[in-house]
Short mmCIF file of C-alpha atoms in Angstrom, two decimals:
data_model
loop_
_atom_site.label_atom_id
_atom_site.label_comp_id
_atom_site.label_asym_id
_atom_site.label_seq_id
_atom_site.Cartn_x
_atom_site.Cartn_y
_atom_site.Cartn_z
CA MET A 1 4.58 -11.93 -37.13
CA ASN A 2 1.88 -13.76 -38.16
CA GLU A 3 1.12 -15.21 -34.99
CA ASP A 4 0.76 -12.36 -33.65
CA CYS A 5 -2.32 -10.61 -35.50
CA LEU A 6 -5.62 -10.74 -34.08
CA ARG A 7 -6.58 -13.95 -34.29
CA PRO A 8 -10.01 -14.81 -34.93
CA ARG A 9 -10.50 -11.44 -37.53
CA GLY A 10 -13.31 -9.62 -38.52
CA PRO A 11 -17.34 -11.03 -38.59
CA MET A 12 -15.17 -14.79 -37.87
CA ARG A 13 -14.38 -13.29 -34.17
CA VAL A 14 -17.99 -11.66 -34.06
CA ALA A 15 -19.35 -14.55 -35.31
CA LEU A 16 -17.08 -17.13 -33.67
CA PHE A 17 -18.02 -15.48 -30.78
CA TRP A 18 -21.86 -15.61 -31.03
CA ALA A 19 -21.78 -18.79 -32.46
CA PRO A 20 -22.47 -20.82 -29.20
CA LEU A 21 -25.07 -18.66 -27.92
CA VAL A 22 -27.01 -19.49 -31.26
CA LEU A 23 -26.87 -22.95 -30.63
CA VAL A 24 -27.71 -23.16 -27.27
CA PHE A 25 -31.09 -21.03 -28.38
CA SER A 26 -31.91 -23.33 -31.07
CA LEU A 27 -31.39 -26.53 -28.98
CA LEU A 28 -33.46 -25.41 -26.05
CA SER A 29 -36.48 -24.20 -28.85
CA SER A 30 -36.05 -27.51 -30.64
CA SER A 31 -36.86 -29.19 -26.90
CA GLY A 32 -40.18 -30.90 -26.17
CA TRP A 33 -38.75 -30.77 -22.43
CA PHE A 34 -37.87 -27.43 -22.23
CA ARG A 35 -41.15 -25.98 -24.05
CA ASN A 36 -43.60 -27.35 -22.04
CA LEU A 37 -42.12 -25.68 -18.62
CA PRO A 38 -43.99 -23.02 -17.06
CA VAL A 39 -43.12 -19.48 -18.30
CA LEU A 40 -41.30 -18.71 -15.21
CA LYS A 41 -39.29 -21.88 -15.07
CA ARG A 42 -38.47 -21.30 -19.10
CA ALA A 43 -37.00 -17.72 -18.54
CA PHE A 44 -35.01 -18.41 -15.58
CA LEU A 45 -33.08 -22.01 -17.16
CA GLY A 46 -32.81 -19.53 -21.16
CA LEU A 47 -31.15 -16.26 -19.05
CA LEU A 48 -28.98 -19.29 -16.34
CA ALA A 49 -27.98 -20.55 -20.40
CA ALA A 50 -27.30 -17.46 -22.09
CA ILE A 51 -25.45 -16.68 -19.48
CA SER A 52 -23.58 -19.61 -18.99
CA ALA A 53 -22.83 -19.67 -22.71
CA VAL A 54 -20.89 -15.90 -22.81
CA TRP A 55 -19.02 -16.47 -20.29
CA THR A 56 -17.99 -19.77 -20.91
CA THR A 57 -16.95 -18.29 -25.07
CA ALA A 58 -15.45 -15.16 -23.15
CA TYR A 59 -13.13 -18.11 -20.85
CA PHE A 60 -11.97 -19.15 -23.89
CA SER A 61 -11.95 -15.87 -26.47
CA ALA A 62 -9.83 -13.73 -23.73
CA THR A 63 -6.82 -15.11 -25.32
CA TRP A 64 -8.00 -13.10 -28.56
CA GLN A 65 -5.60 -10.03 -29.28
CA LEU A 66 -7.26 -6.50 -29.23
CA LYS A 67 -5.06 -5.54 -31.90
CA ALA A 68 -1.77 -6.90 -34.01
CA LEU A 69 1.95 -5.68 -32.37
CA PRO A 70 3.16 -2.74 -33.50
CA SER A 71 6.38 -2.63 -36.50
CA ASP A 72 9.96 -2.03 -35.66
CA GLY A 73 9.57 1.06 -36.74
CA GLU A 74 6.03 1.79 -34.38
CA ILE A 75 8.92 0.46 -31.80
CA GLU A 76 11.30 2.76 -32.92
CA GLU A 77 9.27 6.27 -33.15
CA LEU A 78 8.37 4.84 -28.80
CA GLY A 79 12.29 5.13 -28.85
CA GLY A 80 12.11 1.48 -27.55
CA ARG A 81 13.70 -1.82 -28.63
CA ARG A 82 13.37 -5.10 -28.67
CA PHE A 83 14.41 -8.66 -28.87
CA ILE A 84 13.59 -12.29 -30.07
CA ARG A 85 13.03 -13.82 -26.11
CA PRO A 86 15.18 -17.02 -26.02
CA SER A 87 12.80 -18.78 -23.83
CA ASP A 88 9.87 -19.24 -26.50
CA ARG A 89 10.93 -17.27 -29.32
CA LYS A 90 8.96 -14.44 -28.58
CA LEU A 91 9.40 -10.72 -28.02
CA MET A 92 10.24 -8.78 -25.70
CA GLU A 93 10.39 -4.73 -25.91
CA TYR A 94 12.19 -3.05 -24.08
CA TRP A 95 13.86 0.93 -22.98
CA LEU A 96 17.01 2.33 -22.21
CA SER A 97 17.94 5.32 -20.83
CA GLY A 98 20.77 6.56 -18.81
CA ASP A 99 24.50 6.46 -19.73
CA ILE A 100 23.46 4.05 -22.91
CA GLY A 101 26.45 1.61 -23.88
CA SER A 102 27.73 1.75 -20.01
CA LYS A 103 28.75 -1.67 -18.51
CA THR A 104 26.68 -0.75 -15.33
CA ALA A 105 23.51 -1.37 -15.70
CA VAL A 106 20.02 -0.63 -13.23
CA ILE A 107 17.33 -3.20 -13.88
CA PHE A 108 13.92 -1.82 -13.54
CA CYS A 109 11.47 -4.80 -12.91
CA HIS A 110 7.74 -3.66 -12.58
CA ARG A 111 4.63 -4.13 -14.07
CA MET A 112 4.38 -1.13 -16.69
CA ASP A 113 4.83 0.04 -19.66
CA GLY A 114 8.87 -0.27 -20.33
CA LYS A 115 8.50 3.02 -22.04
CA CYS A 116 6.99 4.49 -18.59
CA GLY A 117 9.57 3.33 -16.56
CA ALA A 118 12.30 4.71 -18.77
CA ILE A 119 10.50 7.70 -18.26
CA TYR A 120 9.54 7.46 -14.74
CA GLY A 121 11.57 10.78 -13.13
CA ARG A 122 12.87 10.81 -15.93
CA THR A 123 15.10 14.46 -15.19
CA LYS A 124 15.82 13.74 -11.55
CA VAL A 125 16.63 9.32 -12.57
CA GLU A 126 18.73 10.43 -15.61
CA ALA A 127 20.50 13.00 -13.92
CA VAL A 128 21.11 9.86 -11.68
CA LEU A 129 22.14 7.71 -14.00
CA LYS A 130 24.32 10.11 -15.99
CA ASN A 131 26.71 10.66 -12.92
CA GLN A 132 26.97 7.20 -11.31
CA GLY A 133 27.64 5.85 -15.69
CA ALA A 134 24.66 3.94 -15.10
CA VAL A 135 22.14 2.59 -17.82
CA LEU A 136 18.58 2.13 -17.17
CA VAL A 137 16.98 -1.27 -18.26
CA SER A 138 13.18 -1.19 -18.64
CA PRO A 139 11.13 -3.63 -20.08
CA SER A 140 7.97 -4.72 -20.81
CA MET A 141 6.89 -7.57 -19.20
CA PRO A 142 5.23 -10.71 -20.68
CA SER A 143 1.63 -10.06 -21.60
CA LEU A 144 2.34 -5.78 -20.91
CA SER A 145 2.70 -4.21 -24.05
CA ALA A 146 4.04 -5.51 -26.74
CA SER A 147 5.33 -8.15 -24.54
CA PRO A 148 3.76 -11.64 -25.60
CA PRO A 149 3.16 -13.73 -22.62
CA TYR A 150 4.54 -16.86 -21.50
CA ASP A 151 2.04 -20.38 -22.24
CA THR A 152 2.37 -21.07 -18.76
CA LEU A 153 0.37 -20.60 -15.81
CA SER A 154 3.61 -21.99 -13.58
CA ALA A 155 5.56 -19.23 -11.31
CA THR A 156 8.62 -21.79 -11.21
CA GLN A 157 8.12 -21.77 -15.45
CA TRP A 158 7.15 -18.29 -16.04
CA LEU A 159 10.64 -16.78 -13.92
CA ASN A 160 12.80 -19.39 -15.12
CA GLN A 161 11.44 -18.17 -18.58
CA TRP A 162 12.07 -14.60 -17.50
CA THR A 163 15.34 -15.42 -15.50
CA GLN A 164 16.77 -16.55 -18.98
CA ASP A 165 15.55 -13.58 -21.16
CA MET A 166 16.79 -11.00 -19.32
CA MET A 167 20.52 -12.69 -19.06
CA PHE A 168 20.47 -13.55 -22.34
CA LEU A 169 19.60 -9.09 -23.02
CA LEU A 170 22.07 -8.48 -20.31
CA GLU A 171 24.92 -10.12 -22.17
CA ASP A 172 23.73 -8.65 -25.33
CA LEU A 173 24.40 -4.88 -23.82
CA GLY A 174 28.01 -5.85 -22.07
CA VAL A 175 26.92 -5.28 -19.04
CA GLU A 176 29.09 -6.75 -15.96
CA HIS A 177 27.84 -4.47 -12.60
CA VAL A 178 24.22 -4.96 -11.77
CA TYR A 179 21.77 -3.34 -9.86
CA VAL A 180 17.88 -5.03 -9.93
CA LEU A 181 15.16 -2.96 -8.67
CA GLY A 182 11.28 -4.70 -8.45
CA LEU A 183 8.12 -2.47 -7.70
CA SER A 184 5.13 -4.31 -6.66
CA TRP A 185 4.50 -7.29 -8.21
CA GLY A 186 7.86 -7.41 -10.08
CA ALA A 187 9.35 -8.01 -6.72
CA GLN A 188 9.83 -12.20 -6.83
CA PRO A 189 11.21 -11.25 -11.66
CA CYS A 190 13.36 -8.49 -9.57
CA LEU A 191 15.20 -11.85 -6.87
CA ASN A 192 14.73 -14.40 -9.59
CA LEU A 193 17.24 -12.32 -11.78
CA ALA A 194 19.12 -10.73 -8.86
CA MET A 195 20.33 -14.47 -8.10
CA ALA A 196 20.77 -15.18 -11.46
CA CYS A 197 22.94 -12.06 -11.38
CA GLN A 198 25.24 -13.27 -8.48
CA LYS A 199 25.84 -16.56 -9.53
CA LYS A 200 27.86 -15.05 -12.60
CA GLY A 201 29.20 -12.61 -10.59
CA MET A 202 27.69 -9.69 -11.59
CA LEU A 203 24.94 -8.43 -8.76
CA ARG A 204 25.96 -5.43 -7.03
CA GLY A 205 22.88 -4.51 -5.34
CA ILE A 206 19.15 -5.47 -5.09
CA ALA A 207 16.45 -2.48 -4.05
CA GLN A 208 12.42 -3.33 -3.83
CA ILE A 209 9.89 -0.90 -3.70
CA GLY A 210 6.67 -1.69 -2.64
CA GLY A 211 7.33 -5.39 -3.05
CA ASN A 212 4.45 -7.37 -3.32
CA TYR A 213 6.03 -10.30 -2.90
CA TRP A 214 4.90 -14.32 -4.65
CA ASN A 215 3.57 -16.98 -2.43
CA THR A 216 5.01 -19.74 -1.73
CA ARG A 217 4.07 -23.23 -0.24
CA ARG A 218 5.71 -21.84 2.46
CA VAL A 219 5.28 -18.16 2.71
CA ASP A 220 1.81 -16.61 2.01
CA TYR A 221 1.75 -12.66 2.17
CA PRO A 222 -1.06 -10.84 3.68
CA TYR A 223 -3.05 -8.91 2.34
CA ASP A 224 -4.76 -6.48 3.31
CA SER A 225 -7.96 -7.26 1.19
CA LYS A 226 -9.85 -10.16 1.80
CA TRP A 227 -10.92 -10.30 -2.26
CA VAL A 228 -7.55 -11.24 -3.36
CA GLU A 229 -7.96 -14.21 -3.86
CA ILE A 230 -10.91 -13.75 -6.72
CA PHE A 231 -7.05 -12.40 -8.63
CA THR A 232 -5.95 -15.86 -9.15
CA LYS A 233 -9.22 -17.29 -10.26
CA PRO A 234 -9.17 -17.70 -13.78
CA THR A 235 -12.38 -19.50 -14.49
CA ILE A 236 -13.80 -16.01 -13.22
CA MET A 237 -11.34 -13.34 -14.22
CA ARG A 238 -10.38 -14.51 -18.27
CA PRO A 239 -14.16 -13.84 -18.45
CA LEU A 240 -14.46 -10.59 -16.83
CA ALA A 241 -11.27 -9.33 -18.54
CA TYR A 242 -12.94 -9.91 -22.05
CA LEU A 243 -16.23 -8.70 -21.29
CA MET A 244 -15.96 -6.04 -18.76
CA ILE A 245 -12.40 -4.97 -18.23
CA ARG A 246 -11.53 -4.72 -21.86
CA HIS A 247 -14.34 -1.99 -22.80
CA PHE A 248 -12.87 0.30 -20.09
CA ILE A 249 -8.72 0.06 -21.46
CA SER A 250 -9.21 3.20 -22.99
CA LYS A 251 -10.69 5.25 -20.28
CA MET A 252 -7.83 4.90 -17.99
CA GLY A 253 -6.00 7.09 -19.68
CA ASP A 254 -7.28 9.48 -18.13
CA LEU A 255 -5.82 8.36 -14.51
CA SER A 256 -5.94 11.98 -12.28
CA SER A 257 -10.19 11.90 -13.11
CA MET A 258 -9.75 8.79 -10.98
CA MET A 259 -7.31 9.34 -8.22
CA PRO A 260 -7.02 11.02 -4.94
CA GLU A 261 -6.07 14.77 -4.97
CA LYS A 262 -3.43 13.48 -2.42
CA GLU A 263 -1.98 11.01 -4.92
CA ILE A 264 -1.95 12.45 -7.70
CA GLU A 265 0.19 14.86 -6.13
CA THR A 266 2.70 12.45 -4.50
CA MET A 267 2.60 10.88 -8.41
CA SER A 268 3.77 14.55 -9.78
CA LYS A 269 6.47 14.85 -7.86
CA HIS A 270 7.60 11.51 -7.79
CA PHE A 271 6.94 10.36 -11.62
CA GLY A 272 6.96 14.24 -13.21
CA GLU A 273 5.12 17.44 -13.55
CA ASP A 274 3.81 16.08 -17.18
CA PHE A 275 1.48 13.73 -15.37
CA SER A 276 -0.68 13.17 -19.14
CA LEU A 277 1.99 10.94 -19.99
CA PHE A 278 1.61 8.26 -17.26
CA GLY A 279 -2.49 7.58 -18.42
CA PRO A 280 -1.75 6.91 -22.35
CA LEU A 281 1.14 4.38 -21.36
CA VAL A 282 -1.50 2.84 -18.58
CA VAL A 283 -3.48 1.83 -21.43
CA ARG A 284 -0.74 0.71 -23.79
CA SER A 285 0.15 -1.75 -20.94
CA MET A 286 -3.12 -3.16 -21.80
CA THR A 287 -3.96 -2.96 -25.60
CA TYR A 288 -2.67 -6.03 -26.49
CA PHE A 289 -3.13 -8.71 -24.24
CA LEU A 290 -5.10 -9.01 -22.00
CA HIS A 291 -3.41 -11.88 -19.93
CA GLN A 292 -1.98 -9.94 -17.18
CA ASN A 293 -5.78 -9.88 -15.38
CA TRP A 294 -5.86 -12.97 -14.64
CA GLN A 295 -1.79 -13.72 -14.98
CA VAL A 296 -0.46 -11.92 -11.97
CA GLY A 297 -3.08 -13.49 -9.96
CA MET A 298 -2.44 -16.32 -10.44
CA LEU A 299 1.40 -16.49 -10.57
CA GLY A 300 2.09 -14.12 -7.56
CA ILE A 301 -0.88 -15.87 -5.48
CA GLY A 302 -2.21 -19.10 -6.38
CA SER A 303 0.03 -20.54 -8.24
CA ARG A 304 2.00 -21.86 -5.46
CA ASP A 305 4.02 -24.36 -7.33
CA ALA A 306 7.64 -24.53 -5.27
CA ASP A 307 8.87 -23.90 -1.51
CA GLU A 308 10.92 -20.87 -2.93
CA TYR A 309 11.12 -19.34 -6.02
CA VAL A 310 14.41 -18.41 -5.19
CA GLU A 311 16.64 -19.55 -1.99
CA LEU A 312 16.83 -16.32 -0.03
CA SER A 313 18.97 -17.60 1.80
CA LYS A 314 22.32 -18.25 -0.68
CA PHE A 315 22.18 -14.04 -1.46
CA ASP A 316 26.13 -12.72 -0.36
CA PRO A 317 25.46 -10.72 3.21
CA SER A 318 28.13 -8.29 1.53
CA ILE A 319 25.86 -7.10 -0.90
CA PRO A 320 23.18 -4.26 -0.09
CA ILE A 321 19.53 -5.31 -0.16
CA HIS A 322 16.98 -2.50 0.26
CA VAL A 323 13.39 -2.76 1.34
CA CYS A 324 11.94 -0.03 0.44
CA LEU A 325 8.24 1.26 1.01
CA GLY A 326 6.70 4.38 1.33
CA THR A 327 4.64 5.98 4.02
CA ASP A 328 1.37 5.75 2.20
CA ASP A 329 1.34 2.91 0.89
CA ASN A 330 -1.75 0.64 2.04
CA VAL A 331 -1.13 -1.69 -0.14
CA VAL A 332 1.71 -4.09 0.38
CA GLY A 333 2.71 -2.92 4.00
CA PRO A 334 1.77 -5.86 5.77
CA GLN A 335 4.30 -8.64 3.52
CA GLN A 336 7.51 -6.64 4.60
CA GLN A 337 7.82 -7.93 8.00
CA PRO A 338 8.01 -11.83 6.78
CA PHE A 339 9.93 -11.17 3.36
CA LEU A 340 12.82 -8.93 5.80
CA ASP A 341 12.56 -12.12 8.51
CA GLN A 342 13.96 -14.26 5.76
CA ILE A 343 17.06 -12.03 4.51
CA LYS A 344 18.27 -10.98 7.64
CA HIS A 345 21.29 -8.30 5.91
CA ALA A 346 18.33 -6.63 4.42
CA GLU A 347 17.43 -2.62 5.59
CA LEU A 348 14.27 -1.51 5.40
CA LYS A 349 13.52 1.70 3.66
CA GLN A 350 10.66 4.62 4.25
CA PHE A 351 10.13 7.34 1.68
CA GLU A 352 7.70 9.94 1.56
CA GLY A 353 5.00 8.53 -0.91
CA SER A 354 2.75 6.12 -1.93
CA HIS A 355 2.58 2.13 -3.56
CA THR A 356 2.70 3.83 -6.91
CA GLY A 357 4.18 7.32 -6.01
CA PHE A 358 8.64 7.13 -5.05
CA PRO A 359 11.32 8.64 -5.52
CA LEU A 360 13.24 6.78 -7.78
CA ASP A 361 16.14 8.93 -8.10
CA GLU A 362 16.52 8.74 -4.74
CA ILE A 363 16.29 4.74 -4.61
CA ILE A 364 18.77 4.56 -7.45
CA THR A 365 21.41 6.47 -5.51
CA SER A 366 20.99 4.98 -2.01
CA ILE A 367 21.66 1.34 -3.34
CA MET A 368 24.07 2.50 -5.69
CA ASP A 369 26.41 4.12 -2.97
CA ALA A 370 25.62 1.19 -0.15
CA LYS A 371 28.27 0.23 1.44
CA SER A 372 29.41 -3.50 0.53
CA LYS A 373 29.84 -5.26 4.17
#
């Protein structure tokens, strides 16, 4: 566990961060050329040098964790579990709900805290799971919450490791029948895991929820915002994550003050009236690692290191695929048709909701009740 602790610690961390800036100023102050420049030029070059030094230091120090990983006891107090990932021998945490021990599992692939996925619409969802005799498996994906990131920015490598680790977990849980859900950025991990399950004869259905599909060499999925490419640049996002985002993480707990009133109503309807539980889990999702701030964009948008991350044409037409989209989802609407064009038997299913507010219980019921063709 020592490798997962904060590195470096305490005063050493402070010293290492500021040392390059001190060195730059020392070199400038001892330079006769610099001292002979006009005052305005010295001020401008000094400022530029300072910004460059801090930005460069932040780029490399962005991989430092904010705090040590929780103990086994702390995970148990949260109701979670974890296992050692076979792909890299690091930890992955996950939560279970519903009919625990069932051989039928609903795997929820998302970019939320694992516990958040397990309590989303808890009362309604657990009723559905118990009725269907199924267990919901909600992992904290690598780089989220207390699941360390994979050491790669290759989408192909990341997805291979993810699939290997999740198949190991399903085998450990004794699962034989699998339904895979992919929420937003989790759409691609959902597809790769689903294909692995299909090859094992375990796949029973797929449901995408506001799918934010990963770009490939062949397909660039459209985005509403032209600024999305900034999230693919580690040289921009790593320093920003350390210098700016890190300081605002704790403030993300009060999402009700940041969301429009209509979105709060939607979330209260689908997540549950006790919306206060959502915010702290958002904070937890970013507390241990800052990697997701650049890895998410790099993997989903910028990597493009394969023609296809999974051969969509190979999905069995007899296994139902639902593409679920909220009527108020203003984030990924344009991406759904390019995906539907590649899987002819996939069905578009619209629901009253948004990108973050969705009827998870109804989506699970719909895919589990869908008739194989």
